[in-house]
Short mmCIF file of C-alpha atoms in Angstrom, two decimals:
data_model
loop_
_atom_site.label_atom_id
_atom_site.label_comp_id
_atom_site.label_asym_id
_atom_site.label_seq_id
_atom_site.Cartn_x
_atom_site.Cartn_y
_atom_site.Cartn_z
CA MET M 1 18.98 -43.95 -20.93
CA ASP M 2 17.27 -41.40 -23.12
CA HIS M 3 13.96 -41.76 -21.27
CA GLY M 4 15.73 -41.35 -17.93
CA GLY M 5 17.45 -38.21 -19.20
CA GLU M 6 14.09 -36.79 -20.26
CA ARG M 7 12.71 -37.38 -16.78
CA GLN M 8 15.71 -35.59 -15.27
CA VAL M 9 15.17 -32.55 -17.53
CA GLN M 10 11.48 -32.37 -16.87
CA GLY M 11 11.77 -32.73 -13.11
CA PRO M 12 13.16 -29.24 -12.28
CA GLN M 13 10.82 -27.62 -14.77
CA ALA M 14 7.84 -29.27 -13.22
CA SER M 15 8.89 -28.28 -9.72
CA GLY M 16 10.09 -24.80 -10.66
CA ALA M 17 7.10 -23.63 -12.69
CA PRO M 18 4.48 -23.99 -9.93
CA SER M 19 6.84 -22.24 -7.51
CA ALA M 20 7.31 -19.33 -9.92
CA ARG M 21 3.58 -19.10 -10.57
CA ALA M 22 2.81 -19.22 -6.85
CA SER M 23 5.35 -16.45 -6.16
CA VAL M 24 3.96 -14.23 -8.92
CA LEU M 25 0.43 -14.81 -7.66
CA ALA M 26 1.56 -13.93 -4.14
CA VAL M 27 3.02 -10.62 -5.35
CA ALA M 28 -0.12 -9.91 -7.41
CA GLY M 29 -2.24 -10.61 -4.35
CA GLY M 30 -0.10 -8.22 -2.35
CA LEU M 31 -0.58 -5.46 -4.93
CA VAL M 32 -4.34 -6.04 -4.96
CA ALA M 33 -4.35 -5.87 -1.16
CA LEU M 34 -2.39 -2.61 -1.37
CA GLY M 35 -4.95 -1.16 -3.77
CA LEU M 36 -7.82 -2.11 -1.49
CA ALA M 37 -6.00 -0.72 1.53
CA VAL M 38 -5.35 2.58 -0.25
CA HIS M 39 -9.01 2.77 -1.28
CA HIS M 40 -10.54 1.88 2.08
CA LEU M 41 -7.81 2.60 4.67
CA TRP M 42 -5.96 5.59 3.24
CA SER M 43 -5.52 7.27 6.64
CA ALA M 44 -3.75 4.14 7.90
CA VAL M 45 -1.65 3.59 4.75
CA LEU M 46 -0.52 7.22 4.41
CA PRO M 47 1.86 7.24 7.42
CA LEU M 48 3.59 4.11 6.10
CA LEU M 49 4.04 5.70 2.69
CA ILE M 50 5.39 8.93 4.16
CA GLY M 51 7.74 6.97 6.38
CA GLY M 52 8.98 4.90 3.45
CA ALA M 53 9.54 8.00 1.31
CA ILE M 54 11.53 9.68 4.09
CA TYR M 55 13.60 6.53 4.54
CA TYR M 56 14.50 6.28 0.85
CA LEU M 57 15.31 9.99 0.65
CA LEU M 58 17.55 10.16 3.71
CA ALA M 59 19.08 6.66 3.91
CA PRO M 60 22.00 7.47 1.53
CA LEU M 61 22.85 10.59 3.57
CA VAL M 62 22.69 8.63 6.82
CA SER M 63 25.09 6.07 5.37
CA LEU M 64 27.40 8.84 4.20
CA LEU M 65 27.51 10.44 7.65
CA GLN M 66 28.18 7.03 9.20
CA ARG M 67 31.23 6.67 6.97
CA TRP M 68 32.36 9.98 8.45
CA ARG M 69 32.15 8.45 11.95
CA VAL M 70 28.84 10.11 12.84
CA PRO M 71 26.66 7.74 14.92
CA ARG M 72 23.52 6.50 13.16
CA ILE M 73 21.13 7.99 15.70
CA ALA M 74 22.86 11.38 15.56
CA SER M 75 22.90 11.48 11.75
CA THR M 76 19.24 10.40 11.62
CA LEU M 77 18.09 13.07 14.06
CA LEU M 78 20.19 15.74 12.33
CA LEU M 79 18.84 14.99 8.87
CA ALA M 80 15.27 14.61 10.10
CA GLY M 81 15.52 17.96 11.87
CA LEU M 82 16.86 19.64 8.75
CA LEU M 83 14.12 18.07 6.63
CA GLY M 84 11.39 19.14 9.05
CA ALA M 85 12.75 22.68 9.35
CA GLY M 86 13.05 23.00 5.59
CA ALA M 87 9.52 21.74 5.01
CA ALA M 88 8.12 24.11 7.65
CA ALA M 89 10.02 27.07 6.20
CA ALA M 90 8.87 26.26 2.67
CA ALA M 91 5.26 25.93 3.79
CA GLY M 92 5.45 29.19 5.74
CA TYR M 93 6.89 31.04 2.76
CA LEU M 94 4.85 29.49 -0.04
CA GLY M 95 1.49 29.09 1.67
CA PRO M 96 0.48 32.76 2.07
CA ARG M 97 1.85 33.73 -1.35
CA VAL M 98 0.09 30.89 -3.17
CA TYR M 99 -3.18 31.78 -1.44
CA SER M 100 -2.71 35.44 -2.32
CA GLU M 101 -2.11 34.65 -5.99
CA PHE M 102 -5.12 32.35 -6.09
CA SER M 103 -7.34 35.01 -4.50
CA SER M 104 -6.06 37.52 -7.03
CA LEU M 105 -6.87 35.14 -9.89
CA VAL M 106 -10.41 34.60 -8.57
CA SER M 107 -11.01 38.32 -8.14
CA GLN M 108 -9.74 39.06 -11.66
CA LEU M 109 -11.74 36.29 -13.34
CA PRO M 110 -14.86 38.45 -14.03
CA HIS M 111 -12.60 41.08 -15.62
CA HIS M 112 -10.95 38.49 -17.86
CA LEU M 113 -14.31 37.08 -18.92
CA ALA M 114 -15.58 40.58 -19.68
CA ARG M 115 -12.55 41.09 -21.92
CA LEU M 116 -13.38 37.81 -23.65
CA GLU M 117 -16.93 39.01 -24.20
CA ARG M 118 -15.73 42.29 -25.74
CA TRP M 119 -13.38 40.38 -28.01
CA LEU M 120 -16.24 38.14 -29.16
CA VAL M 121 -18.40 41.19 -29.91
CA GLU M 122 -15.90 43.65 -31.36
CA GLU M 123 -13.19 41.56 -33.05
CA SER M 124 -14.21 37.97 -33.69
CA GLY M 125 -17.70 38.68 -35.01
CA VAL M 126 -19.11 35.70 -33.14
CA LEU M 127 -21.60 37.96 -31.40
CA GLY M 128 -22.13 40.29 -34.31
CA GLU M 129 -25.32 40.88 -36.20
CA GLY M 130 -27.78 38.03 -36.18
CA TYR M 131 -26.27 36.25 -33.19
CA ASP M 132 -28.47 34.24 -30.84
CA GLU M 133 -29.45 36.34 -27.82
CA ARG M 134 -29.33 33.23 -25.67
CA VAL M 135 -25.57 33.09 -26.23
CA GLN M 136 -25.25 36.68 -24.96
CA ALA M 137 -27.40 35.85 -21.93
CA ALA M 138 -25.28 32.81 -21.13
CA ILE M 139 -22.06 34.81 -21.33
CA ASP M 140 -23.47 37.57 -19.13
CA ALA M 141 -24.57 35.02 -16.56
CA MET M 142 -21.14 33.38 -16.66
CA VAL M 143 -19.41 36.71 -16.07
CA GLU M 144 -21.68 37.53 -13.14
CA ARG M 145 -21.29 34.15 -11.49
CA SER M 146 -17.63 33.53 -12.32
CA GLY M 147 -16.29 34.62 -8.95
CA GLY M 148 -18.63 32.40 -6.98
CA VAL M 149 -18.10 29.44 -9.30
CA ALA M 150 -14.32 29.78 -9.04
CA MET M 151 -14.46 29.94 -5.25
CA GLU M 152 -16.71 26.87 -5.11
CA LEU M 153 -14.31 25.05 -7.39
CA ALA M 154 -11.42 26.07 -5.16
CA HIS M 155 -13.21 24.72 -2.10
CA ARG M 156 -13.84 21.41 -3.84
CA MET M 157 -10.22 21.17 -4.94
CA LEU M 158 -9.07 21.97 -1.42
CA GLY M 159 -11.34 19.24 -0.08
CA VAL M 160 -9.87 16.72 -2.51
CA ALA M 161 -6.34 17.78 -1.61
CA MET M 162 -7.05 17.47 2.11
CA ALA M 163 -8.60 14.04 1.62
CA ALA M 164 -5.55 12.94 -0.35
CA SER M 165 -3.01 14.32 2.11
CA GLY M 166 -4.78 13.09 5.25
CA SER M 167 -4.77 14.65 8.67
CA ALA M 168 -1.87 16.35 10.40
CA SER M 169 -1.66 13.44 12.84
CA SER M 170 -1.18 11.00 9.95
CA VAL M 171 1.65 13.12 8.57
CA LEU M 172 3.26 13.33 12.02
CA PHE M 173 2.98 9.58 12.47
CA GLY M 174 4.55 9.16 9.03
CA LEU M 175 7.53 11.27 10.11
CA ILE M 176 7.97 9.13 13.21
CA THR M 177 7.73 5.98 11.08
CA GLY M 178 10.46 7.34 8.82
CA LEU M 179 12.71 7.97 11.82
CA TYR M 180 12.30 4.43 13.08
CA LEU M 181 12.98 3.01 9.63
CA LEU M 182 16.19 5.03 9.39
CA LEU M 183 17.26 3.86 12.84
CA SER M 184 16.40 0.17 12.56
CA GLY M 185 15.26 -0.56 9.00
CA HIS M 186 18.51 -2.35 8.17
CA GLU M 187 18.03 -4.69 11.14
CA VAL M 188 14.45 -5.46 10.06
CA ALA M 189 15.66 -6.22 6.52
CA ARG M 190 18.21 -8.70 7.90
CA GLY M 191 15.62 -10.42 10.07
CA LEU M 192 12.82 -10.84 7.53
CA PRO M 193 14.45 -13.66 5.50
CA ARG M 194 14.28 -15.91 8.58
CA TRP M 195 10.50 -16.06 8.10
CA ILE M 196 10.83 -17.35 4.52
CA PRO M 197 11.12 -21.11 3.89
CA PRO M 198 14.74 -21.99 3.01
CA ALA M 199 13.76 -23.46 -0.35
CA HIS M 200 12.43 -20.07 -1.53
CA ARG M 201 14.49 -17.71 0.60
CA GLU M 202 17.19 -16.79 -1.93
CA ARG M 203 14.73 -15.75 -4.63
CA TRP M 204 12.52 -13.74 -2.27
CA VAL M 205 15.59 -11.97 -0.88
CA ARG M 206 16.59 -10.99 -4.41
CA PHE M 207 13.07 -9.77 -5.05
CA GLY M 208 13.15 -7.70 -1.86
CA ARG M 209 16.46 -6.09 -2.75
CA ALA M 210 15.39 -5.38 -6.33
CA SER M 211 12.08 -3.92 -5.13
CA SER M 212 13.89 -1.69 -2.66
CA ARG M 213 16.13 -0.40 -5.44
CA VAL M 214 13.08 0.30 -7.61
CA LEU M 215 11.29 2.22 -4.85
CA ALA M 216 14.40 4.12 -3.81
CA ALA M 217 15.19 5.24 -7.35
CA TYR M 218 11.58 6.15 -8.06
CA VAL M 219 11.07 8.21 -4.88
CA ARG M 220 14.31 10.12 -5.25
CA ALA M 221 13.75 10.78 -8.95
CA ARG M 222 10.16 11.99 -8.44
CA VAL M 223 11.03 14.32 -5.56
CA ILE M 224 14.04 15.92 -7.24
CA ALA M 225 12.30 16.13 -10.62
CA SER M 226 9.22 17.77 -9.09
CA LEU M 227 11.37 20.29 -7.24
CA PHE M 228 13.18 21.08 -10.48
CA ILE M 229 9.91 21.50 -12.38
CA GLY M 230 8.43 23.75 -9.69
CA VAL M 231 11.49 26.00 -9.42
CA SER M 232 12.05 26.24 -13.19
CA TYR M 233 8.38 27.04 -13.80
CA TRP M 234 8.45 29.72 -11.10
CA ILE M 235 11.53 31.46 -12.53
CA ALA M 236 10.41 31.21 -16.17
CA PHE M 237 6.80 32.27 -15.52
CA ALA M 238 7.99 35.24 -13.48
CA LEU M 239 10.31 36.30 -16.31
CA LEU M 240 7.43 35.97 -18.77
CA GLY M 241 5.31 38.24 -16.61
CA LEU M 242 2.59 35.81 -15.49
CA SER M 243 0.99 37.29 -12.40
CA GLN M 244 0.23 33.84 -10.92
CA ALA M 245 3.72 32.45 -11.51
CA LEU M 246 4.17 30.90 -8.05
CA LEU M 247 0.69 29.36 -7.98
CA LEU M 248 1.19 27.73 -11.38
CA ALA M 249 4.68 26.56 -10.41
CA VAL M 250 3.39 24.87 -7.24
CA VAL M 251 0.59 23.19 -9.19
CA GLY M 252 3.06 22.02 -11.83
CA GLY M 253 5.50 20.66 -9.25
CA LEU M 254 2.82 18.75 -7.35
CA LEU M 255 1.23 17.25 -10.45
CA ASN M 256 4.66 16.19 -11.68
CA PHE M 257 4.60 13.47 -9.02
CA ILE M 258 2.21 11.68 -11.40
CA PRO M 259 4.41 10.49 -14.30
CA VAL M 260 3.40 11.22 -17.92
CA VAL M 261 -0.14 12.28 -17.03
CA GLY M 262 0.71 14.92 -14.40
CA PRO M 263 2.60 17.32 -16.72
CA LEU M 264 -0.31 17.26 -19.17
CA LEU M 265 -2.75 18.11 -16.39
CA ALA M 266 -0.47 20.92 -15.18
CA ALA M 267 -0.38 22.47 -18.66
CA ILE M 268 -4.14 23.08 -18.69
CA PRO M 269 -4.37 25.74 -15.93
CA ALA M 270 -1.07 27.31 -16.98
CA LEU M 271 -2.16 27.82 -20.58
CA ILE M 272 -5.60 29.08 -19.52
CA VAL M 273 -4.12 31.67 -17.15
CA ALA M 274 -1.62 32.72 -19.83
CA ALA M 275 -4.46 33.14 -22.34
CA LEU M 276 -6.44 35.27 -19.88
CA GLN M 277 -3.49 37.60 -19.42
CA GLY M 278 -2.60 37.80 -23.08
CA VAL M 279 -2.62 35.47 -26.04
CA GLU M 280 1.06 36.20 -26.69
CA LEU M 281 1.95 34.56 -23.35
CA VAL M 282 0.48 31.22 -24.37
CA LEU M 283 3.33 30.41 -26.75
CA GLY M 284 6.01 31.37 -24.22
CA THR M 285 4.32 29.37 -21.46
CA GLY M 286 4.04 26.31 -23.67
CA VAL M 287 7.70 26.53 -24.73
CA VAL M 288 8.83 26.83 -21.10
CA MET M 289 6.80 23.82 -19.97
CA ILE M 290 7.93 21.65 -22.87
CA ALA M 291 11.59 22.59 -22.35
CA ALA M 292 11.46 21.89 -18.61
CA GLN M 293 9.73 18.55 -19.15
CA GLN M 294 12.34 17.57 -21.73
CA VAL M 295 15.16 18.27 -19.27
CA GLU M 296 13.30 16.29 -16.59
CA SER M 297 12.58 13.29 -18.81
CA LEU M 298 15.89 13.16 -20.72
CA VAL M 299 18.37 14.16 -17.99
CA ILE M 300 17.02 14.05 -14.44
CA GLY M 301 14.85 10.94 -14.79
CA PRO M 302 17.43 8.68 -16.47
CA LEU M 303 20.23 9.98 -14.21
CA LEU M 304 18.39 9.29 -10.93
CA GLU M 305 15.91 6.58 -11.83
CA GLY M 306 17.89 4.75 -14.49
CA ARG M 307 16.09 1.61 -15.61
CA SER M 308 14.55 0.84 -12.24
CA VAL M 309 10.89 1.01 -13.26
CA ARG M 310 11.48 0.13 -16.94
CA LEU M 311 7.96 0.72 -18.16
CA PRO M 312 7.00 2.31 -21.50
CA PRO M 313 4.89 5.49 -21.36
CA VAL M 314 1.76 3.69 -22.56
CA ALA M 315 2.04 1.20 -19.69
CA ILE M 316 2.45 4.06 -17.21
CA VAL M 317 -0.63 5.79 -18.60
CA LEU M 318 -2.67 2.60 -18.26
CA ALA M 319 -1.34 2.04 -14.73
CA VAL M 320 -2.22 5.61 -13.70
CA ALA M 321 -5.70 5.23 -15.18
CA ALA M 322 -6.21 1.98 -13.28
CA GLY M 323 -4.93 3.59 -10.08
CA ALA M 324 -7.33 6.51 -10.51
CA ALA M 325 -10.24 4.07 -11.00
CA VAL M 326 -9.32 2.11 -7.87
CA ALA M 327 -8.34 4.83 -5.41
CA GLY M 328 -8.54 8.29 -7.02
CA ILE M 329 -5.60 10.64 -6.52
CA PRO M 330 -3.74 8.32 -4.09
CA GLY M 331 -4.08 5.53 -6.62
CA MET M 332 -2.62 7.73 -9.35
CA LEU M 333 0.39 8.52 -7.16
CA LEU M 334 1.08 4.87 -6.33
CA ALA M 335 0.25 3.32 -9.70
CA THR M 336 3.70 3.63 -11.29
CA PRO M 337 5.78 2.21 -8.41
CA ALA M 338 3.23 -0.60 -8.03
CA ALA M 339 3.62 -1.40 -11.73
CA GLY M 340 7.39 -1.30 -11.29
CA LEU M 341 7.15 -3.85 -8.46
CA ALA M 342 4.97 -6.08 -10.64
CA ARG M 343 7.61 -5.90 -13.38
CA THR M 344 10.31 -6.79 -10.84
CA ALA M 345 8.30 -9.77 -9.62
CA LEU M 346 7.94 -11.09 -13.17
CA ASP M 347 11.68 -10.69 -13.72
CA VAL M 348 12.73 -12.47 -10.52
CA PHE M 349 10.12 -15.20 -10.24
CA TYR M 350 9.22 -15.89 -13.85
CA ARG M 351 11.61 -14.63 -16.49
CA GLU M 352 14.76 -15.71 -14.65
CA SER M 353 13.46 -19.29 -14.59
CA TRP M 354 13.88 -19.35 -18.38
CA ARG M 355 17.63 -19.01 -17.95
CA GLU M 356 17.98 -21.56 -15.14
CA PRO M 357 19.79 -24.80 -15.98
CA THR M 358 17.38 -27.68 -16.45
CA GLY M 359 19.78 -30.61 -16.57
#
């Protein structure tokens, strides 16, 4: 009797463990395939990502309008039109002003470096009596070439940004993909389980629903948080008197899409520009950025994202570093949600098996 009971206990464990391992390996293989696709086929992956982001942003509003008796196709077209018009208006307003502020910064860079040189000579004593003439020559050369170097750097940054954002046709195709997902994504989600073997269907359906919640919460939290960071930086920097307030705000908002690491990267140009315009602005700029990031991390993030990703900061940093090594900027943007999906897979396929009855 006892030996038979032991066989009954061990049977489900023996059959369940390989299934859980196989499912986790399948998800891991999917994430590896995603990384390779992002690295080698970014122009093909980008429209799908844009479409998915649009779907997760607008799906709750589409559902709300449907509850108000608005047909799904009408609510989808209305919201997509509003989103497109808003994006076009924002680009038309921000684009020329950001370019103007950047051009102004480049043109003023030799003046700022000359001021730095005078400070080194007259106040700091670094270039006082007995200084190495090679240091003076290097500073003079840097002042003379600063404009050209800054413009070359700008061109390289623009090239990286264009490579990361893809072509206009990819963005347009992404918008169309988002429309189709809003119109028929719910039907696709209902039909997919039919392709899963019945023995594993329930668990994979739970994984799909949990993954969708993770992605939805992450996309909405990142977009709203980045908008908040950009607007708050713009207002605060303008009040502080930074002449490149809009440029720094746009940079801060865009880099905020990269969790943990992005805000640190955004602080570098902001503090440098503040130091060039006056050392007293550095403290104010730092306080503004820290305060805004605290509001974003303590209020906006938990309110919108909740515990969907559930990763400690050190894990996010490691994931972003791995994403950068695999696929550069696109990899950095996708690293955190990919890590969140991996965590969800472990929960559904592995950790939940610990709590399953074995008798």
